[in-house]
Coordinates of C-alpha atoms and ligand atoms in Angstrom, one line a residue:
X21 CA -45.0 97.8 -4.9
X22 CA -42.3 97.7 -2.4
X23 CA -39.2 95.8 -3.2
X24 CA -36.6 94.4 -0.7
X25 CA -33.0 94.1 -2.5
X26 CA -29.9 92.6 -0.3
X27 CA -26.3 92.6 -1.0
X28 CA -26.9 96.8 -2.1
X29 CA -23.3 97.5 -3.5
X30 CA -22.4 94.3 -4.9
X31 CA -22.8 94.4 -9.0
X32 CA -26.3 92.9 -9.4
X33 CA -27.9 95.1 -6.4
X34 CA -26.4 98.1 -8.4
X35 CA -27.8 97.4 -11.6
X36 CA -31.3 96.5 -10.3
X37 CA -31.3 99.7 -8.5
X38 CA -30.9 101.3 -11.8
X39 CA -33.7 99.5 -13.8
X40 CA -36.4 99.8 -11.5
X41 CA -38.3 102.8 -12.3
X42 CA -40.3 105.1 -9.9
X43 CA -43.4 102.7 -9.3
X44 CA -41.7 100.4 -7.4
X45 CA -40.6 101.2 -4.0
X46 CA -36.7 100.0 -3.9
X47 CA -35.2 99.5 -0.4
X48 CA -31.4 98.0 -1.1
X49 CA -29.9 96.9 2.1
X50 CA -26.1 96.4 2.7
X51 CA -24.7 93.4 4.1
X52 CA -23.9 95.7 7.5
X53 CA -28.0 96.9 7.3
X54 CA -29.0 93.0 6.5
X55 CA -26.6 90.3 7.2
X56 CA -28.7 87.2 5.2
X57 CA -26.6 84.9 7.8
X58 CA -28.4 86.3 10.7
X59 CA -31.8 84.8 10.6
X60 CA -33.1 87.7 13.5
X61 CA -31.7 90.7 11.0
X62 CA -33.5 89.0 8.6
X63 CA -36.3 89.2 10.1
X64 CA -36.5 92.4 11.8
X65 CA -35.8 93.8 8.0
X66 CA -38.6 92.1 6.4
X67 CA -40.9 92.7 9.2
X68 CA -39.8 96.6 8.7
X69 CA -39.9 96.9 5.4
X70 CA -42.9 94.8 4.6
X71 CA -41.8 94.0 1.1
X72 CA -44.4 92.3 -1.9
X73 CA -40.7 91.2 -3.2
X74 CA -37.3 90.6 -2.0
X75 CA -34.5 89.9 -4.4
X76 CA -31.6 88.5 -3.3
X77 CA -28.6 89.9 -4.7
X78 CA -26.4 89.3 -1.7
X79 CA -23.6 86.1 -2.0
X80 CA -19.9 84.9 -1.4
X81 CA -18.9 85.0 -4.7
X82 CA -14.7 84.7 -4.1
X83 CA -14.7 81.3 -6.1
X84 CA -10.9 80.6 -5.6
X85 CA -11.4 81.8 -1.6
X86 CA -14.3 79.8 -1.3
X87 CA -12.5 77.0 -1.1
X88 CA -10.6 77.4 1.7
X89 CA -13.3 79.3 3.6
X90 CA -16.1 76.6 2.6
X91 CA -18.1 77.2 6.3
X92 CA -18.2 81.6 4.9
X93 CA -19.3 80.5 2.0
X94 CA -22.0 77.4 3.0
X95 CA -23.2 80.4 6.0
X96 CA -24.2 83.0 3.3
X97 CA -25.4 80.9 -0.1
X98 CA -26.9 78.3 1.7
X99 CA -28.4 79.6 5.4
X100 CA -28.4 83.1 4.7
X101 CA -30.9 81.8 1.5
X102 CA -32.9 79.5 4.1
X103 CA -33.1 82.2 6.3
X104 CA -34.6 84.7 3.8
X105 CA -37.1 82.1 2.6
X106 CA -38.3 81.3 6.0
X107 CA -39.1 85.3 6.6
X108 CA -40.6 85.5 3.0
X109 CA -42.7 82.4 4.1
X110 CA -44.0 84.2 7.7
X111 CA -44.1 87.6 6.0
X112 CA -46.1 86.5 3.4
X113 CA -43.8 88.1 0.5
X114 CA -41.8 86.4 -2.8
X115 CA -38.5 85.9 -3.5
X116 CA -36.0 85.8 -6.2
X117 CA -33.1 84.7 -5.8
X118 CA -30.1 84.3 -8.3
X119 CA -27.5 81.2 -8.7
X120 CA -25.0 80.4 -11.3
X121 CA -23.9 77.9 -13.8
X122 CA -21.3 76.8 -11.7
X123 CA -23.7 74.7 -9.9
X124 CA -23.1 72.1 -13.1
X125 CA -19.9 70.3 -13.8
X126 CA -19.3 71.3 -17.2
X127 CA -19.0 67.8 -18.9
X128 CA -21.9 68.8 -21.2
X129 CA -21.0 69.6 -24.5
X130 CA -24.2 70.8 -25.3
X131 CA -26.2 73.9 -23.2
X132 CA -27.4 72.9 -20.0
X133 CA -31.2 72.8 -19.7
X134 CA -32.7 73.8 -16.2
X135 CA -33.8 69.9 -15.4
X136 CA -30.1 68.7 -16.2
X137 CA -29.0 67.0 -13.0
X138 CA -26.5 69.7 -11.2
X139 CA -23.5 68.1 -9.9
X140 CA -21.0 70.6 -8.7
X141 CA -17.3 70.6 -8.7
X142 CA -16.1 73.6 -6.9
X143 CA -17.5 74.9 -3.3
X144 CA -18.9 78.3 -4.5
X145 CA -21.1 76.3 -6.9
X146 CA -22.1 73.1 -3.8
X147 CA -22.8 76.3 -1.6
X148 CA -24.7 78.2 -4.0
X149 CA -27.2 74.2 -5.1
X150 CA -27.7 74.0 -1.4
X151 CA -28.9 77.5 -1.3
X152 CA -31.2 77.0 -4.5
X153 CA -32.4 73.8 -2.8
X154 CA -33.0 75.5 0.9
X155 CA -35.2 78.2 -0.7
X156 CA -37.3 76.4 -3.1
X157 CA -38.1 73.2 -0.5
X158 CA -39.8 76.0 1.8
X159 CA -41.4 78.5 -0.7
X160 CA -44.4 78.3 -2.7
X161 CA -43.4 80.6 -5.0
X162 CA -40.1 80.8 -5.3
X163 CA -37.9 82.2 -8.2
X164 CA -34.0 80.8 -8.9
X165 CA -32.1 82.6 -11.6
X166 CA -29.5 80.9 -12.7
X167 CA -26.7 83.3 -14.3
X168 CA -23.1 83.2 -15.6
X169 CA -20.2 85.2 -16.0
X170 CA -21.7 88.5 -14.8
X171 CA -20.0 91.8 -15.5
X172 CA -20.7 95.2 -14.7
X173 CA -18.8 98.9 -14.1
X174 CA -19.3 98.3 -10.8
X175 CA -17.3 95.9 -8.2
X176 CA -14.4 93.4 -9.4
X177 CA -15.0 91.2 -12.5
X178 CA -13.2 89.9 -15.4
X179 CA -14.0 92.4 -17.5
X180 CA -12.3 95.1 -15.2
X181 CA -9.4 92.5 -14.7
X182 CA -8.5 92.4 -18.3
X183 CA -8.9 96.3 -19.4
X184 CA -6.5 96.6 -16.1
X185 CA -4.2 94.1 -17.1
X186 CA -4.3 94.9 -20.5
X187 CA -3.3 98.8 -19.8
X188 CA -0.2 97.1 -17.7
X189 CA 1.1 94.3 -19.0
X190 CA 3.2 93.5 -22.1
X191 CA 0.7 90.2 -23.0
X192 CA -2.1 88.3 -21.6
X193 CA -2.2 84.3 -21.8
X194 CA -6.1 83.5 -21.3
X195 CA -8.0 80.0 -20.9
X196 CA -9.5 79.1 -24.1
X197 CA -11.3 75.8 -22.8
X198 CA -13.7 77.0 -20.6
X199 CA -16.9 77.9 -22.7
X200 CA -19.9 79.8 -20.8
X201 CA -21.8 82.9 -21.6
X202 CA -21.0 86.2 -20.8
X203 CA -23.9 88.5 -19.2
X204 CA -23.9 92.3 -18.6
X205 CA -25.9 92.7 -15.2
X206 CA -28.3 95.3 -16.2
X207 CA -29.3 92.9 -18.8
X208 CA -29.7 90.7 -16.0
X209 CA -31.2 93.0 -13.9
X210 CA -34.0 94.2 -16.7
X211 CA -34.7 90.1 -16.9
X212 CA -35.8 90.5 -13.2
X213 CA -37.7 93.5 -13.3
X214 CA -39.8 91.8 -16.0
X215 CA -40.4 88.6 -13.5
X216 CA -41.2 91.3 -10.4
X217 CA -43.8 93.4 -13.0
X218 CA -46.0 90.1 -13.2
X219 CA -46.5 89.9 -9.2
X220 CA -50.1 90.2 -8.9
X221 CA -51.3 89.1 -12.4
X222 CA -52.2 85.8 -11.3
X223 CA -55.2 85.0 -9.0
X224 CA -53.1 85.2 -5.8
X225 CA -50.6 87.8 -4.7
X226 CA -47.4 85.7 -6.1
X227 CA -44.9 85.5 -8.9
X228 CA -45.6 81.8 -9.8
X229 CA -47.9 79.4 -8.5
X230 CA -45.7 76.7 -7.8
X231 CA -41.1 77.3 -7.2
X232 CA -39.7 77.8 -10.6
X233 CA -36.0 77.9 -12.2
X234 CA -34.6 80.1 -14.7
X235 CA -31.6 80.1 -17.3
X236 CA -30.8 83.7 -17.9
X237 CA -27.6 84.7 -19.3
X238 CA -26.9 87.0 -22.5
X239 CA -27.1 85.2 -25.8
X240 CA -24.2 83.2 -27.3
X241 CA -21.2 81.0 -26.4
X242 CA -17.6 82.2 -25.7
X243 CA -14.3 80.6 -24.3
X244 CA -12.5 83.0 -21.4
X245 CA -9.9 83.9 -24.2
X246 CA -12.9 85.1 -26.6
X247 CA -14.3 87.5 -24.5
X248 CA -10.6 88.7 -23.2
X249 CA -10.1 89.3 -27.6
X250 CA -13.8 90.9 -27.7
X251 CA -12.5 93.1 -24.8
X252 CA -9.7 93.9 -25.9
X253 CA -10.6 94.9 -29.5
X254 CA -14.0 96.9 -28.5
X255 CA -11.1 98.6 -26.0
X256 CA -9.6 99.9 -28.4
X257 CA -12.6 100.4 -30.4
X258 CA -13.9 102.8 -28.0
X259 CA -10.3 104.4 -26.7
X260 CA -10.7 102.9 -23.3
X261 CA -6.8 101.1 -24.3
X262 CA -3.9 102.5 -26.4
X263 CA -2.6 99.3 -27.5
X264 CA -3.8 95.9 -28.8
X265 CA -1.3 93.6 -26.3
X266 CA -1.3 90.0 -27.8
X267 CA -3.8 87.4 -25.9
X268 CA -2.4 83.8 -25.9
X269 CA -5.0 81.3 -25.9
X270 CA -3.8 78.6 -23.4
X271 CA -5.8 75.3 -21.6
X272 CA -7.1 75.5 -18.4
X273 CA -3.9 73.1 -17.1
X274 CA -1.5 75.9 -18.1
X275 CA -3.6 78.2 -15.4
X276 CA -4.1 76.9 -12.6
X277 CA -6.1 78.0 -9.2
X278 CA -7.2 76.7 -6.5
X279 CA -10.8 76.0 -7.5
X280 CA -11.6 74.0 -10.5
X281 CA -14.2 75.5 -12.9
X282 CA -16.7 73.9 -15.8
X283 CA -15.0 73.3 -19.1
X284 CA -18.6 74.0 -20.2
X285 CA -21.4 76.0 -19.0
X286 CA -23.6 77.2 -21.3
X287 CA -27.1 77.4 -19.8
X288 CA -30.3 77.3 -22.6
X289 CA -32.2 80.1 -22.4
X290 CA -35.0 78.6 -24.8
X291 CA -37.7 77.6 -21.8
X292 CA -37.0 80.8 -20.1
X293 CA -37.4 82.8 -23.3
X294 CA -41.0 80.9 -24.0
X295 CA -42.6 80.9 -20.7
X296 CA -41.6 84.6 -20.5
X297 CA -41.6 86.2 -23.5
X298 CA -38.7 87.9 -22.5
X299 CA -35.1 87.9 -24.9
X300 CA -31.8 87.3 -24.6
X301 CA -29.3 89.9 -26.2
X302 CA -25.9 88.6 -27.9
X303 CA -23.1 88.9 -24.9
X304 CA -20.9 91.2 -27.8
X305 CA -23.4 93.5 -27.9
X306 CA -24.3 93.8 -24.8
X307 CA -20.9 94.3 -24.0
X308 CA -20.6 97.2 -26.2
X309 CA -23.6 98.8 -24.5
X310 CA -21.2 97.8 -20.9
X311 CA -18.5 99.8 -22.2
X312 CA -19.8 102.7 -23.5
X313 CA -21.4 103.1 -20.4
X314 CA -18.0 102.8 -18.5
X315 CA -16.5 105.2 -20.7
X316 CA -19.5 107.7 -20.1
X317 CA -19.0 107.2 -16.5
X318 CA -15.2 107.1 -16.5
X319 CA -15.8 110.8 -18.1
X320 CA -18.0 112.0 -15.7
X321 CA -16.3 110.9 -13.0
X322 CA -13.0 113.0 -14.3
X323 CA -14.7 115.9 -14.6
X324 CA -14.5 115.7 -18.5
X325 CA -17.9 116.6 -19.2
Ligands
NDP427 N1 -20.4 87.5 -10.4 C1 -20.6 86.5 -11.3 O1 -19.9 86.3 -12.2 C2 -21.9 85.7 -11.1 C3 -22.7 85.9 -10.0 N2 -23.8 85.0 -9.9 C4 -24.7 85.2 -8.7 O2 -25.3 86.5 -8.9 C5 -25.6 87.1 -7.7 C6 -25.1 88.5 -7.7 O3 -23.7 88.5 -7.9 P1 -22.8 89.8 -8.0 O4 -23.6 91.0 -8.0 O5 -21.8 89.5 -9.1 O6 -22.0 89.6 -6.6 P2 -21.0 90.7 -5.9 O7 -19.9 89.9 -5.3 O8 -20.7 91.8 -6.8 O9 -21.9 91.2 -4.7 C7 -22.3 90.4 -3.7 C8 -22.9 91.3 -2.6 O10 -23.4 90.4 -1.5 C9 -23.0 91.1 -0.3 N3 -22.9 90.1 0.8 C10 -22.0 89.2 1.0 N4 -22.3 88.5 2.2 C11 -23.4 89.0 2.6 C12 -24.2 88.8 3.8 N5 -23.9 87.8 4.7 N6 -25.4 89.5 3.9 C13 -25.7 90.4 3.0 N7 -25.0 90.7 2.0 C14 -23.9 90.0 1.8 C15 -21.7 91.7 -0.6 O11 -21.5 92.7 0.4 P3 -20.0 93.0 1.0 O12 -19.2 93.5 -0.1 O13 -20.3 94.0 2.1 O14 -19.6 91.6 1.5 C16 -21.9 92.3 -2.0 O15 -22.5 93.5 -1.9 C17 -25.0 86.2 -6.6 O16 -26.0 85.3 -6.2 C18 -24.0 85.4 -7.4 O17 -23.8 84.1 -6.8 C19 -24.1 84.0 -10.7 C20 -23.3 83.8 -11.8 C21 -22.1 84.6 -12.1
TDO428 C1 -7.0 87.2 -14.9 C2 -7.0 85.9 -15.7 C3 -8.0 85.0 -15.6 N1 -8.1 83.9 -16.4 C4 -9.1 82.9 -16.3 C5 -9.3 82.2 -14.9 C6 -10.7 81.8 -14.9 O1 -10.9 80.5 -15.4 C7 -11.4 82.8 -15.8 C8 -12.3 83.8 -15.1 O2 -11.7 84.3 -13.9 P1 -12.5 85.1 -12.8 O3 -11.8 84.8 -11.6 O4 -12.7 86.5 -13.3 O5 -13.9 84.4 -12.8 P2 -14.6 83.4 -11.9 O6 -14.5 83.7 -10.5 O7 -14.3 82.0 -12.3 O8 -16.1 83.7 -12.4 C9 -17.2 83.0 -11.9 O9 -17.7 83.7 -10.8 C10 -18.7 83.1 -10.2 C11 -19.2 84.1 -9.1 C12 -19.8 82.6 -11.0 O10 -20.9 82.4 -10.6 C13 -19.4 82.1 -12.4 O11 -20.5 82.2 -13.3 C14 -18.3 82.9 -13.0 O12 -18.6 84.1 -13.4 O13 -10.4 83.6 -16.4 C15 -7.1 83.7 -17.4 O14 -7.1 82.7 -18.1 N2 -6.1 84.7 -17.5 C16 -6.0 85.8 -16.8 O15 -5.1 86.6 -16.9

């Protein structure tokens, strides 16, 4: 089965390229092969490729830059997803796409089920609803992932930022009242090669019968300053850092940026998990996996091996 995969190089589009094993037919596309904001180069590609699947990895994910660069932002996660629904729709193929928790403002104190009413507070997460919304009001069969707090060996994330910062600086101060969920992307990435195996099992050639949403993040809750600890002490763990610097916990007020995030953003898995049958991992130990990994690869790349 052929699969169509934008945004190739971003941290998602590597992972996925990873996890999907020989039967499928992978073509990733960068954002210079594919722009998802030109509807013709959308086109042309799908009608080239002829994909069963497209996943799209591609987005503006620069939450801070996003707000000053809200038409960039609105022109990929919102018509660059339009515009790949409307060639899935004339080319007859499915498409998952994948949003974020950011789309809710974070005044739950409990995890956010998939019906809870977004209401977004930054312009990464508005741009990234509309895009949710422009894809599942024209496809049948449409799959939304919602994620959170995605990390990977690849590309910049907060993991990265914190073993950096934490090799250079004398202490860290991190925001201990934002709670979310931490997620590994090849976890994330093995939750969408599940969904792709099931195209075809139903009567037609789709992945559902009718638009559906998932929550799919790693299992567990952590603040910002948690996962920096869980970092730096599996750091050391694993020799990755020398020294355990000292992590001040500190509120949100006491860091600010320009965009504001959700004090809470926990998404429940438990509907995802029962419709399909796939599991969540705790975010520690799939960040164990994370790291090991990086230090394998660190290795290699030095020559150490
Ligand atoms: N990172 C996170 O913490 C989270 C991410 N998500 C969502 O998960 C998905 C994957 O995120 P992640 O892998 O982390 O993102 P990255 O920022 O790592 O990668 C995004 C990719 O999209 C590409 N891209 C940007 N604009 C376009 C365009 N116009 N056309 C085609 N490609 C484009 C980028 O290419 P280039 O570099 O050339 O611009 C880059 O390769 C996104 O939908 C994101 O919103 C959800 C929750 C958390
Ligand atoms: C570097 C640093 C950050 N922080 C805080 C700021 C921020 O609230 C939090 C995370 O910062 P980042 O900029 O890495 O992450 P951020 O861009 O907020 O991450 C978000 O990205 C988008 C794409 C999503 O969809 C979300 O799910 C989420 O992952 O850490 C500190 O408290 N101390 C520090 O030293």
């Amino acid at each position: 089965m052929k699969v169509l995969i934008t945004g190739k190089g971003g941290q998602l589009a590597t992972e996925l390229i990873k996890v999907f094993p020989n039967k499928f037919d992978v073509v990733a596309l960068s954002s210079h092969e594919l722009d998802i904001v030109d509807a013709e180069s959308v086109e042309r590609s799908i009608a080239a490729v002829k994909p069963a699947i497209v996943i799209n990895a591609a987005a503006y994910t620069a939450v801070d830059k996003a707000e000053d660069n809200q038409q960039r932002a609105f022109d990929v996660n919102y018509l660059g997803c339009e515009n790949l629904a409307h060639a899935c729709k004339a080319a007859g193929c499915s498409l998952i796409h994948v949003s974020t928790d950011f789309v809710f403002d974070g005044k739950k104190a409990t995890p956010y089920f998939v019906d809870d009413v977004p209401n977004p507070i930054n312009v990464y997460g508005a741009s990234k609803l509309r895009g949710e919304r422009g894809i599942t009001n024209v496809l049948e069969d449409a799959v939304v992932i919602r994620t959170a707090w995605v990390y990977s060996g690849t590309g910049n994330n907060f993991v990265k930022t914190m073993l950096s910062l934490m090799q250079n600086k004398p202490e860290l101060s991190v925001i201990c009242d934002q709670i979310g969920t931490p997620t590994w992307a090849n976890g994330l990435a093995q939750f969408i090669l599940h969904i792709a195996s099931k195209y075809g099992e139903g009567e037609r050639q789709s992945l559902v019968p009718k638009p559906v949403t998932y929550h799919w993040t790693d299992a567990g809750v952590a603040s910002w300053y948690d996962f920096a600890v869980a970092i730096r002490d599996l750091g050391i763990e694993k020799g990755i850092l020398k020294q355990a610097i000292p992590i001040n916990p500190i509120p949100a007020s006491q860091y600010p940026l320009p965009a504001e995030r959700p004090s809470f953003s926990v998404l429940d898995k438990t509907e995802t998990e029962g419709s399909t049958g796939f599991k969540t991992t705790h975010w520690r130990h799939q960040l164990d996996k994370m790291l090991d990994e990086y230090t394998e690869d660190s290795k290699l790349s030095e020559g150490k091996t």
